[in-house]
């Protein structure tokens, strides 16, 4: 969070706890603030967070998520909801969690779906384009193979559920390199060869848009079937669909559960 009201965090956490499959697990709230003037003690009191951690205002939510993964590497929760202080499309967000989240969820994006691109020339209809090759490079690091024209599933809005198993399936150094790209002013992600005149700063890095889109791929859930089968957030579910339509499971046995 930065300047968002604590009530946004309280409301989102209360919503998640009200879902039986989540509330029964006694979830913990770990709150990060990038407001240099934040009173962390008061924030913890207001939100009843397990802990409140203050970070420098760099890298937006992607940097925060990477920091959490790296710093909690040996103590990651079985599943983590990575969310910003104010979730996007809260009504649809709630329905997506209720309709699709399970104890076997390995990676479930909680933003809108249906977008994919060719790995070696990745772009989308919103004007974003990867000219640096970082998508292709990251694919190779995650899957240990080149991707060529393989389709990459894109994720949006920086809100998703990930399991510790998926997070740790990658080398920790991958996350460290991505975080360095965001926070180091001398990294390739802040140079004009990459930026090509696009606006960029440490607290609003252009690379953040790329990282936002790569989370499904990073978490080994870059399956074209999800782009084809996952309903829109407004639709919610589809007739004859199953919980596997929008996500990757750590255990495939649940993939046949239908609506």
XYZ file of N, CA and C in Angstrom:
777
model
N 0.840 -1.175 0.000
C 0.000 0.000 0.000
C 0.883 1.236 0.000
N 0.260 2.385 -0.331
C 0.968 3.655 -0.251
C 0.103 4.618 0.572
N -0.854 5.297 -0.086
C -1.739 6.201 0.639
C -3.174 5.685 0.706
N -3.388 4.431 0.321
C -4.747 3.902 0.332
C -5.267 3.811 1.772
N -6.558 4.023 1.959
C -7.108 3.918 3.316
C -7.031 2.491 3.847
N -6.716 2.321 5.116
C -6.659 0.977 5.696
C -7.962 0.203 5.533
N -9.076 0.922 5.398
C -10.372 0.246 5.247
C -10.404 -0.638 4.011
N -9.666 -0.270 2.953
C -9.621 -1.096 1.748
C -9.004 -2.459 2.060
N -7.969 -2.446 2.860
C -7.290 -3.690 3.223
C -8.178 -4.529 4.140
N -8.806 -3.867 5.095
C -9.701 -4.570 6.016
C -10.835 -5.234 5.244
N -11.425 -4.500 4.294
C -12.551 -5.035 3.520
C -12.128 -6.244 2.684
N -10.973 -6.143 2.026
C -10.512 -7.249 1.179
C -10.192 -8.480 2.014
N -9.527 -8.276 3.135
C -9.165 -9.415 3.987
C -10.415 -10.053 4.597
N -11.383 -9.222 4.973
C -12.637 -9.747 5.516
C -13.380 -10.553 4.465
N -13.361 -10.061 3.225
C -14.012 -10.777 2.124
C -13.389 -12.158 1.946
N -12.067 -12.211 1.936
C -11.387 -13.492 1.750
C -11.680 -14.445 2.909
N -11.661 -13.928 4.122
C -11.913 -14.788 5.282
C -13.346 -15.297 5.321
N -14.268 -14.575 4.644
C -15.668 -15.001 4.638
C -15.900 -16.197 3.723
N -14.941 -16.500 2.852
C -15.041 -17.660 1.965
C -14.596 -18.884 2.764
N -15.479 -19.859 2.971
C -15.165 -20.980 3.868
C -13.847 -21.685 3.568
N -13.535 -21.857 2.286
C -12.308 -22.584 1.934
C -11.052 -21.806 2.300
N -11.197 -20.521 2.566
C -10.060 -19.690 2.979
C -10.103 -19.424 4.480
N -11.261 -18.977 4.968
C -11.395 -18.632 6.379
C -11.069 -19.777 7.312
N -11.361 -21.002 6.884
C -11.099 -22.170 7.729
C -9.612 -22.425 7.937
N -8.774 -21.777 7.123
C -7.326 -21.985 7.228
C -6.639 -20.935 8.105
N -7.440 -20.059 8.723
C -6.880 -18.994 9.574
C -5.776 -18.229 8.849
N -6.109 -17.548 7.741
C -5.080 -16.863 6.947
C -4.418 -15.724 7.710
N -3.179 -15.486 7.373
C -2.419 -14.368 7.940
C -2.420 -13.207 6.957
N -2.437 -11.996 7.478
C -2.312 -10.794 6.658
C -0.928 -10.199 6.877
N -0.135 -10.158 5.823
C 1.170 -9.493 5.867
C 1.056 -8.257 4.996
N 1.222 -7.110 5.595
C 0.978 -5.833 4.933
C 2.299 -5.115 4.674
N 2.470 -4.675 3.438
C 3.640 -3.883 3.064
C 3.190 -2.464 2.751
N 3.923 -1.486 3.263
C 3.646 -0.095 2.930
C 4.894 0.544 2.338
N 4.677 1.385 1.335
C 5.784 2.128 0.731
C 5.654 3.624 1.004
N 4.817 3.951 1.967
C 4.679 5.329 2.422
C 5.769 5.592 3.455
N 6.717 6.501 3.160
C 7.817 6.737 4.106
C 7.349 7.326 5.433
N 6.147 7.897 5.453
C 5.631 8.512 6.676
C 4.629 7.618 7.402
N 4.466 6.413 6.944
C 3.463 5.523 7.535
C 3.811 5.166 8.975
N 2.790 5.098 9.799
C 2.931 4.633 11.180
C 2.618 3.137 11.170
N 3.648 2.313 11.127
C 3.439 0.872 10.973
C 2.729 0.258 12.184
N 2.983 0.799 13.354
C 2.309 0.286 14.555
C 0.812 0.539 14.479
N 0.444 1.732 14.049
C -0.972 2.069 13.920
C -1.629 1.269 12.799
N -0.920 1.072 11.702
C -1.456 0.262 10.608
C -1.720 -1.170 11.065
N -0.820 -1.694 11.854
C -1.008 -3.055 12.347
C -2.209 -3.127 13.282
N -2.375 -2.100 14.094
C -3.523 -2.073 15.009
C -4.835 -1.982 14.232
N -4.877 -1.119 13.218
C -6.110 -0.900 12.463
C -6.509 -2.104 11.620
N -5.518 -2.770 11.045
C -5.807 -3.858 10.103
C -5.724 -5.242 10.730
N -5.202 -5.307 11.960
C -4.979 -6.596 12.627
C -4.046 -7.488 11.809
N -3.103 -6.863 11.114
C -2.139 -7.616 10.310
C -1.186 -8.394 11.213
N -0.732 -9.529 10.719
C 0.267 -10.306 11.448
C 1.544 -9.490 11.595
N 1.904 -8.800 10.531
C 3.019 -7.863 10.590
C 2.882 -6.835 9.486
N 3.487 -5.677 9.716
C 3.515 -4.583 8.740
C 4.970 -4.273 8.450
N 5.310 -4.257 7.179
C 6.701 -4.075 6.757
C 6.789 -2.843 5.874
N 7.724 -1.969 6.189
C 7.924 -0.747 5.414
C 9.048 -0.962 4.410
N 8.775 -0.623 3.153
C 9.754 -0.765 2.082
C 9.975 0.576 1.404
N 11.120 0.760 0.750
C 11.327 1.981 -0.033
C 10.331 2.037 -1.182
N 9.968 3.242 -1.583
C 8.952 3.419 -2.626
C 9.574 3.233 -4.011
N 9.866 1.996 -4.338
C 10.398 1.657 -5.664
C 9.661 0.433 -6.196
N 9.552 0.345 -7.510
C 9.131 -0.886 -8.161
C 7.673 -1.255 -8.114
N 6.845 -0.442 -7.462
C 5.417 -0.708 -7.347
C 5.147 -2.110 -6.794
N 3.980 -2.684 -7.154
C 3.599 -3.942 -6.494
C 4.502 -5.110 -6.873
N 5.048 -5.083 -8.101
C 5.915 -6.180 -8.523
C 7.135 -6.317 -7.630
N 7.724 -5.197 -7.261
C 8.880 -5.199 -6.362
C 8.487 -5.740 -4.990
N 7.307 -5.344 -4.508
C 6.836 -5.828 -3.211
C 6.664 -7.340 -3.220
N 6.054 -7.861 -4.274
C 5.847 -9.311 -4.369
C 7.183 -10.049 -4.404
N 8.111 -9.525 -5.187
C 9.427 -10.162 -5.279
C 10.141 -10.121 -3.931
N 10.041 -8.983 -3.250
C 10.655 -8.875 -1.918
C 10.070 -9.929 -0.980
N 8.760 -10.085 -1.026
C 8.120 -11.066 -0.140
C 8.595 -12.482 -0.458
N 8.635 -12.819 -1.725
C 9.066 -14.167 -2.129
C 10.487 -14.444 -1.646
N 11.368 -13.481 -1.869
C 12.779 -13.665 -1.520
C 12.982 -13.698 -0.005
N 12.379 -12.735 0.695
C 12.608 -12.631 2.140
C 11.893 -13.730 2.925
N 10.847 -14.312 2.331
C 10.082 -15.360 3.023
C 10.347 -16.738 2.435
N 11.406 -16.873 1.679
C 11.671 -18.085 0.898
C 11.526 -19.374 1.715
N 12.042 -19.376 2.920
C 11.999 -20.587 3.751
C 10.730 -20.682 4.591
N 9.876 -19.655 4.497
C 8.672 -19.629 5.336
C 7.445 -19.201 4.531
N 7.440 -19.504 3.240
C 6.295 -19.136 2.410
C 5.056 -19.904 2.851
N 3.917 -19.228 2.831
C 2.658 -19.909 3.113
C 2.396 -20.962 2.040
N 1.607 -21.953 2.374
C 1.258 -22.979 1.394
C 0.687 -22.337 0.142
N -0.146 -21.314 0.327
C -0.651 -20.498 -0.775
C -0.645 -19.044 -0.334
N -0.331 -18.146 -1.254
C -0.298 -16.721 -0.960
C -1.169 -15.978 -1.956
N -2.034 -15.098 -1.444
C -2.763 -14.160 -2.287
C -1.904 -12.906 -2.416
N -1.412 -12.637 -3.608
C -0.637 -11.428 -3.873
C -1.615 -10.363 -4.367
N -1.833 -9.338 -3.533
C -2.849 -8.338 -3.833
C -2.340 -6.945 -3.521
N -2.849 -5.964 -4.258
C -2.583 -4.573 -3.941
C -3.586 -4.107 -2.885
N -3.329 -2.930 -2.332
C -4.185 -2.436 -1.249
C -5.638 -2.311 -1.690
N -5.853 -1.851 -2.912
C -7.202 -1.760 -3.474
C -7.275 -2.713 -4.654
N -8.042 -3.787 -4.530
C -8.112 -4.756 -5.617
C -8.887 -4.170 -6.791
N -8.553 -4.623 -7.990
C -9.274 -4.208 -9.184
C -10.562 -5.022 -9.308
N -11.627 -4.361 -9.734
C -12.913 -5.035 -9.957
C -13.309 -5.907 -8.762
N -13.534 -5.308 -7.586
C -13.738 -6.101 -6.370
C -14.882 -7.106 -6.449
N -15.995 -6.752 -7.097
C -17.111 -7.697 -7.166
C -16.731 -8.926 -7.988
N -16.115 -8.684 -9.145
C -15.696 -9.799 -10.001
C -14.539 -10.575 -9.366
N -13.685 -9.847 -8.656
C -12.583 -10.486 -7.929
C -13.124 -11.505 -6.931
N -14.117 -11.093 -6.169
C -14.710 -11.975 -5.169
C -15.300 -13.222 -5.812
N -16.023 -13.035 -6.922
C -16.636 -14.174 -7.610
C -15.575 -15.114 -8.171
N -14.493 -14.529 -8.711
C -13.441 -15.374 -9.276
C -12.811 -16.248 -8.194
N -12.566 -15.680 -7.026
C -11.998 -16.463 -5.926
C -12.971 -17.560 -5.496
N -14.237 -17.202 -5.290
C -15.221 -18.186 -4.829
C -15.435 -19.301 -5.845
N -15.414 -18.951 -7.129
C -15.696 -19.938 -8.173
C -14.518 -20.862 -8.474
N -13.283 -20.358 -8.284
C -12.142 -21.117 -8.797
C -11.093 -21.516 -7.764
N -10.959 -20.776 -6.686
C -9.907 -21.110 -5.723
C -10.178 -22.464 -5.065
N -9.141 -23.288 -4.950
C -9.213 -24.552 -4.213
C -7.912 -24.735 -3.435
N -7.889 -25.723 -2.587
C -6.664 -26.009 -1.824
C -5.562 -26.541 -2.727
N -5.906 -26.950 -3.959
C -4.912 -27.450 -4.911
C -4.454 -26.381 -5.898
N -4.950 -25.151 -5.748
C -4.563 -24.081 -6.663
C -3.055 -23.856 -6.611
N -2.427 -23.916 -7.779
C -1.000 -23.626 -7.879
C -0.754 -22.215 -8.367
N -1.533 -21.792 -9.368
C -1.480 -20.427 -9.874
C -2.849 -20.074 -10.435
N -3.442 -19.028 -9.903
C -4.732 -18.526 -10.364
C -4.649 -17.018 -10.471
N -4.713 -16.505 -11.696
C -4.736 -15.058 -11.892
C -6.108 -14.530 -11.505
N -6.139 -13.401 -10.809
C -7.389 -12.790 -10.374
C -7.667 -11.498 -11.121
N -6.953 -11.301 -12.240
C -7.257 -10.215 -13.155
C -8.018 -10.767 -14.341
N -8.221 -9.934 -15.363
C -8.966 -10.425 -16.522
C -8.117 -11.390 -17.337
N -8.778 -12.198 -18.143
C -8.117 -13.301 -18.828
C -8.285 -13.181 -20.337
N -7.748 -14.184 -21.050
C -7.988 -14.298 -22.485
C -6.905 -13.747 -23.374
N -5.799 -13.269 -22.797
C -4.739 -12.667 -23.591
C -3.502 -13.567 -23.620
N -2.958 -13.769 -24.806
C -1.700 -14.500 -24.951
C -0.929 -13.898 -26.112
N 0.324 -14.286 -26.248
C 1.161 -13.745 -27.319
C 2.222 -14.771 -27.685
N 2.890 -14.549 -28.816
C 4.016 -15.402 -29.180
C 5.219 -15.035 -28.320
N 5.871 -16.031 -27.788
C 6.950 -15.815 -26.829
C 8.069 -14.926 -27.381
N 8.428 -15.117 -28.647
C 9.569 -14.377 -29.201
C 9.182 -13.042 -29.822
N 7.903 -12.675 -29.766
C 7.463 -11.351 -30.237
C 6.209 -10.971 -29.469
N 6.361 -10.851 -28.167
C 5.213 -10.738 -27.267
C 4.690 -9.304 -27.199
N 3.395 -9.161 -27.347
C 2.730 -7.877 -27.227
C 1.253 -8.103 -26.990
N 0.521 -7.032 -26.688
C -0.921 -7.178 -26.493
C -1.665 -5.988 -27.091
N -2.988 -6.032 -27.028
C -3.827 -5.018 -27.669
C -3.849 -3.702 -26.906
N -3.181 -3.659 -25.758
C -3.142 -2.432 -24.973
C -1.920 -1.570 -25.292
N -1.135 -2.000 -26.265
C 0.021 -1.228 -26.687
C 1.327 -1.657 -26.067
N 1.277 -2.622 -25.168
C 2.520 -3.121 -24.570
C 3.209 -4.072 -25.536
N 4.532 -3.976 -25.607
C 5.325 -4.847 -26.480
C 6.664 -5.112 -25.812
N 7.098 -6.367 -25.847
C 8.418 -6.704 -25.303
C 9.447 -6.650 -26.423
N 10.232 -5.572 -26.443
C 11.295 -5.438 -27.439
C 12.635 -5.926 -26.896
N 12.685 -6.268 -25.615
C 13.963 -6.574 -24.965
C 14.324 -8.052 -25.008
N 13.340 -8.902 -25.242
C 13.582 -10.341 -25.185
C 13.506 -10.916 -23.787
N 13.067 -10.108 -22.794
C 13.021 -10.599 -21.418
C 11.975 -11.700 -21.256
N 10.895 -11.649 -22.037
C 9.882 -12.707 -21.959
C 10.483 -14.034 -22.406
N 11.162 -14.006 -23.537
C 11.782 -15.225 -24.061
C 12.872 -15.735 -23.114
N 13.663 -14.817 -22.568
C 14.740 -15.198 -21.647
C 14.171 -15.821 -20.372
N 13.102 -15.216 -19.846
C 12.506 -15.730 -18.616
C 11.855 -17.085 -18.858
N 11.201 -17.246 -20.011
C 10.622 -18.554 -20.365
C 11.692 -19.646 -20.316
N 12.834 -19.355 -20.923
C 13.917 -20.344 -20.967
C 14.384 -20.688 -19.562
N 14.431 -19.684 -18.692
C 14.886 -19.921 -17.327
C 13.860 -20.731 -16.522
N 12.582 -20.465 -16.762
C 11.525 -21.162 -16.024
C 11.345 -22.596 -16.505
N 11.315 -22.774 -17.831
C 10.990 -24.088 -18.396
C 12.211 -24.865 -18.898
N 13.380 -24.216 -18.836
C 14.627 -24.863 -19.255
C 14.575 -25.314 -20.710
N 13.967 -24.478 -21.547
C 13.923 -24.750 -22.986
C 13.599 -23.453 -23.713
N 13.968 -23.376 -24.978
C 13.630 -22.197 -25.758
C 12.156 -22.243 -26.128
N 11.588 -21.077 -26.414
C 10.144 -21.041 -26.638
C 9.747 -20.770 -28.080
N 10.563 -20.026 -28.833
C 10.215 -19.730 -30.219
C 8.863 -19.061 -30.333
N 7.944 -19.666 -31.102
C 6.615 -19.095 -31.305
C 5.581 -19.658 -30.329
N 6.035 -20.349 -29.306
C 5.139 -20.860 -28.264
C 4.291 -19.715 -27.710
N 3.005 -19.951 -27.485
C 2.125 -18.928 -26.937
C 2.363 -18.769 -25.433
N 2.386 -17.531 -24.994
C 2.587 -17.191 -23.590
C 1.282 -16.623 -23.039
N 0.820 -17.162 -21.934
C -0.377 -16.642 -21.276
C -0.003 -15.396 -20.483
N -0.722 -14.305 -20.713
C -0.436 -13.046 -20.028
C -1.357 -12.880 -18.819
N -0.829 -12.273 -17.775
C -1.624 -11.982 -16.575
C -1.689 -10.469 -16.390
N -2.739 -10.013 -15.719
C -2.971 -8.579 -15.590
C -3.419 -8.200 -14.179
N -3.211 -6.927 -13.876
C -3.697 -6.258 -12.665
C -2.917 -6.587 -11.399
N -1.899 -7.435 -11.482
C -1.067 -7.680 -10.308
C -1.826 -8.258 -9.139
N -2.725 -9.214 -9.409
C -3.429 -9.898 -8.324
C -3.609 -11.365 -8.714
N -3.088 -12.238 -7.864
C -3.101 -13.663 -8.178
C -2.853 -14.482 -6.911
N -3.149 -15.780 -7.000
C -2.846 -16.736 -5.930
C -1.737 -17.644 -6.428
N -0.744 -17.885 -5.591
C 0.355 -18.780 -5.976
C 0.711 -19.683 -4.807
N 1.055 -20.906 -5.121
C 1.467 -21.853 -4.081
C 2.970 -21.755 -3.841
N 3.376 -22.143 -2.646
C 4.803 -22.175 -2.330
C 5.534 -23.130 -3.260
N 4.868 -24.220 -3.629
C 5.500 -25.197 -4.528
C 5.832 -24.562 -5.867
N 4.917 -23.771 -6.405
C 5.163 -23.096 -7.692
C 6.250 -22.043 -7.550
N 6.183 -21.272 -6.483
C 7.169 -20.215 -6.284
C 8.573 -20.797 -6.168
N 8.692 -21.888 -5.427
C 10.012 -22.476 -5.200
C 10.459 -23.381 -6.344
N 9.593 -23.616 -7.311
C 10.002 -24.423 -8.468
C 11.061 -23.705 -9.294
N 11.109 -22.375 -9.159
C 12.152 -21.590 -9.811
C 13.336 -21.405 -8.869
N 14.484 -21.149 -9.468
C 15.654 -20.783 -8.668
C 15.397 -19.417 -8.037
N 15.735 -19.279 -6.783
C 15.559 -18.008 -6.076
C 16.248 -16.860 -6.805
N 17.323 -17.169 -7.518
C 18.077 -16.129 -8.225
C 17.252 -15.463 -9.320
N 16.264 -16.171 -9.869
C 15.390 -15.554 -10.869
C 14.665 -14.363 -10.268
N 14.095 -14.539 -9.093
C 13.380 -13.449 -8.428
C 14.336 -12.324 -8.035
N 15.531 -12.687 -7.617
C 16.512 -11.673 -7.233
C 16.908 -10.822 -8.430
N 17.067 -11.438 -9.586
C 17.428 -10.672 -10.789
C 16.289 -9.752 -11.218
N 15.067 -10.236 -11.122
C 13.925 -9.404 -11.486
C 13.791 -8.221 -10.530
N 14.017 -8.451 -9.246
C 13.923 -7.365 -8.279
C 15.030 -6.342 -8.505
N 16.226 -6.811 -8.819
C 17.331 -5.903 -9.097
C 17.027 -5.035 -10.313
N 16.382 -5.618 -11.313
C 16.029 -4.851 -12.508
C 15.117 -3.686 -12.158
N 14.247 -3.875 -11.180
C 13.318 -2.824 -10.778
C 13.969 -1.770 -9.893
N 14.807 -2.192 -8.941
C 15.270 -1.263 -7.912
C 16.626 -0.625 -8.183
N 17.410 -1.174 -9.093
C 18.736 -0.632 -9.388
C 18.634 0.386 -10.526
N 18.923 1.666 -10.263
C 18.810 2.677 -11.323
C 19.743 2.436 -12.496
N 20.786 1.626 -12.295
C 21.728 1.328 -13.376
C 21.402 0.033 -14.115
N 20.301 -0.615 -13.760
C 19.946 -1.869 -14.430
C 19.481 -1.597 -15.857
N 19.481 -2.648 -16.673
C 19.060 -2.539 -18.064
C 17.630 -2.019 -18.189
N 16.797 -2.273 -17.167
C 15.384 -1.900 -17.240
C 15.157 -0.403 -17.106
N 16.200 0.345 -16.751
C 16.070 1.799 -16.626
C 16.929 2.537 -17.652
N 17.394 1.819 -18.677
C 18.234 2.425 -19.707
C 17.422 2.647 -20.984
N 17.854 3.639 -21.762
C 17.094 4.014 -22.952
C 17.071 2.929 -24.024
N 18.069 2.060 -24.045
C 18.023 0.952 -25.006
C 16.758 0.123 -24.808
N 16.338 0.002 -23.561
C 15.112 -0.734 -23.255
C 13.888 0.172 -23.305
N 14.013 1.368 -22.752
C 12.854 2.251 -22.608
C 12.397 2.855 -23.930
N 13.340 3.181 -24.805
C 13.018 3.776 -26.107
C 12.078 4.977 -25.965
N 12.413 5.834 -24.994
C 11.665 7.067 -24.816
C 10.424 6.958 -23.952
N 10.092 5.767 -23.487
C 8.892 5.607 -22.668
C 9.160 6.099 -21.247
N 8.144 6.631 -20.565
C 8.344 7.177 -19.213
C 8.745 6.088 -18.229
N 9.655 6.452 -17.325
C 10.175 5.470 -16.376
C 10.733 6.189 -15.164
N 10.538 5.614 -13.999
C 11.171 6.093 -12.772
C 11.279 4.912 -11.822
N 12.050 5.070 -10.763
C 12.208 3.966 -9.822
C 10.886 3.610 -9.144
N 10.048 4.618 -8.865
C 8.783 4.300 -8.195
C 7.653 3.984 -9.171
N 7.906 4.151 -10.473
C 6.923 3.767 -11.495
C 7.667 3.236 -12.718
N 8.333 2.090 -12.586
C 9.171 1.571 -13.668
C 8.342 1.017 -14.823
N 8.789 1.293 -16.028
C 8.096 0.738 -17.193
C 8.152 -0.788 -17.168
N 9.242 -1.339 -16.681
C 9.383 -2.791 -16.615
C 8.302 -3.433 -15.745
N 7.717 -2.652 -14.851
C 6.640 -3.172 -14.018
C 5.475 -3.708 -14.826
N 5.193 -3.073 -15.977
C 4.106 -3.550 -16.837
C 4.438 -4.921 -17.426
N 5.707 -5.117 -17.737
C 6.131 -6.409 -18.279
C 6.049 -7.490 -17.209
N 6.545 -7.185 -16.019
C 6.487 -8.156 -14.922
C 5.043 -8.537 -14.613
N 4.158 -7.563 -14.605
C 2.730 -7.830 -14.369
C 2.202 -8.898 -15.318
N 2.620 -8.821 -16.561
C 2.144 -9.753 -17.585
C 2.835 -11.117 -17.518
N 3.968 -11.202 -16.844
C 4.750 -12.443 -16.849
C 4.454 -13.390 -15.696
N 3.629 -13.000 -14.726
C 3.489 -13.828 -13.531
C 2.978 -15.230 -13.836
N 2.027 -15.370 -14.748
C 1.542 -16.723 -15.079
C 2.669 -17.578 -15.633
N 3.475 -16.992 -16.500
C 4.600 -17.719 -17.076
C 5.630 -18.061 -16.000
N 5.963 -17.098 -15.158
C 6.947 -17.328 -14.102
C 6.514 -18.486 -13.208
N 5.216 -18.607 -12.993
C 4.695 -19.641 -12.099
C 4.222 -20.869 -12.861
N 4.859 -21.120 -13.994
C 4.676 -22.349 -14.782
C 3.209 -22.607 -15.128
N 2.478 -21.534 -15.408
C 1.058 -21.669 -15.740
C 0.768 -20.896 -17.018
N 1.553 -21.170 -18.043
C 1.425 -20.453 -19.310
C 0.752 -21.350 -20.340
N -0.464 -21.766 -20.046
C -1.167 -22.720 -20.890
C -2.208 -22.007 -21.747
N -2.122 -22.202 -23.056
C -3.019 -21.535 -23.992
C -4.483 -21.886 -23.726
N -4.738 -23.058 -23.181
C -6.124 -23.460 -22.912
C -6.807 -22.479 -21.962
N -6.038 -21.855 -21.058
C -6.631 -20.912 -20.112
C -7.120 -19.671 -20.841
N -6.331 -19.180 -21.798
C -6.758 -18.030 -22.594
C -8.044 -18.346 -23.347
N -8.182 -19.599 -23.787
C -9.354 -19.996 -24.573
C -10.567 -20.317 -23.707
N -10.355 -20.925 -22.538
C -11.466 -21.463 -21.756
C -11.904 -20.588 -20.589
N -11.007 -19.798 -20.031
C -11.353 -19.036 -18.829
C -12.378 -17.949 -19.161
N -13.536 -17.939 -18.506
C -14.553 -16.925 -18.787
C -14.067 -15.530 -18.396
N -14.717 -14.525 -18.931
C -14.414 -13.161 -18.518
C -14.802 -12.990 -17.056
N -14.259 -11.955 -16.425
C -14.606 -11.691 -15.034
C -16.097 -11.423 -14.885
N -16.693 -10.786 -15.885
C -18.121 -10.476 -15.821
C -18.954 -11.746 -15.966
N -18.546 -12.645 -16.872
C -19.289 -13.895 -17.070
C -19.207 -14.799 -15.850
N -18.061 -14.826 -15.212
C -17.888 -15.628 -14.006
C -17.528 -17.067 -14.288
N -18.474 -17.844 -14.776
C -18.238 -19.241 -15.122
C -18.859 -19.512 -16.485
N -18.586 -20.685 -17.035
C -19.203 -21.057 -18.312
C -19.903 -22.403 -18.165
N -20.977 -22.565 -18.916
C -21.727 -23.823 -18.873
C -20.823 -24.976 -19.304
N -20.773 -26.007 -18.496
C -19.937 -27.152 -18.815
C -18.474 -26.966 -18.488
N -18.133 -25.817 -17.904
C -16.744 -25.549 -17.562
C -16.340 -26.222 -16.263
N -15.073 -26.095 -15.925
C -14.571 -26.684 -14.684
C -13.610 -25.719 -14.009
N -13.240 -26.045 -12.794
C -12.341 -25.184 -12.040
C -10.956 -25.095 -12.674
N -10.634 -26.007 -13.549
C -9.329 -25.973 -14.214
C -9.280 -24.950 -15.343
N -10.426 -24.369 -15.716
C -10.474 -23.464 -16.868
C -9.566 -22.250 -16.712
N -9.394 -21.782 -15.488
C -8.708 -20.507 -15.269
C -7.381 -20.629 -14.531
N -6.903 -21.843 -14.302
C -5.745 -21.965 -13.422
C -4.944 -23.227 -13.679
N -3.848 -23.323 -12.951
C -3.030 -24.531 -12.935
C -3.042 -25.089 -11.518
N -3.281 -26.386 -11.416
C -3.301 -27.059 -10.122
C -1.939 -27.673 -9.820
N -1.648 -27.792 -8.544
C -0.472 -28.547 -8.134
C -0.761 -30.040 -8.148
N -2.044 -30.392 -8.031
C -2.462 -31.794 -8.082
C -3.606 -31.896 -9.072
N -3.414 -32.645 -10.129
C -4.350 -32.659 -11.245
C -5.678 -33.341 -10.932
N -5.770 -34.049 -9.819
C -6.980 -34.827 -9.545
C -8.238 -33.970 -9.499
N -8.094 -32.685 -9.191
C -9.270 -31.843 -9.043
C -9.695 -31.209 -10.365
N -8.914 -31.377 -11.406
C -9.141 -30.652 -12.652
C -10.455 -30.999 -13.330
N -11.097 -32.094 -12.941
C -12.353 -32.471 -13.578
C -13.572 -31.922 -12.837
N -13.353 -31.254 -11.704
C -14.489 -30.709 -10.964
C -15.223 -29.692 -11.825
N -16.487 -29.945 -12.117
C -17.240 -29.110 -13.055
C -18.245 -28.238 -12.321
N -18.709 -27.187 -13.013
C -19.742 -26.318 -12.454
C -21.121 -26.910 -12.738
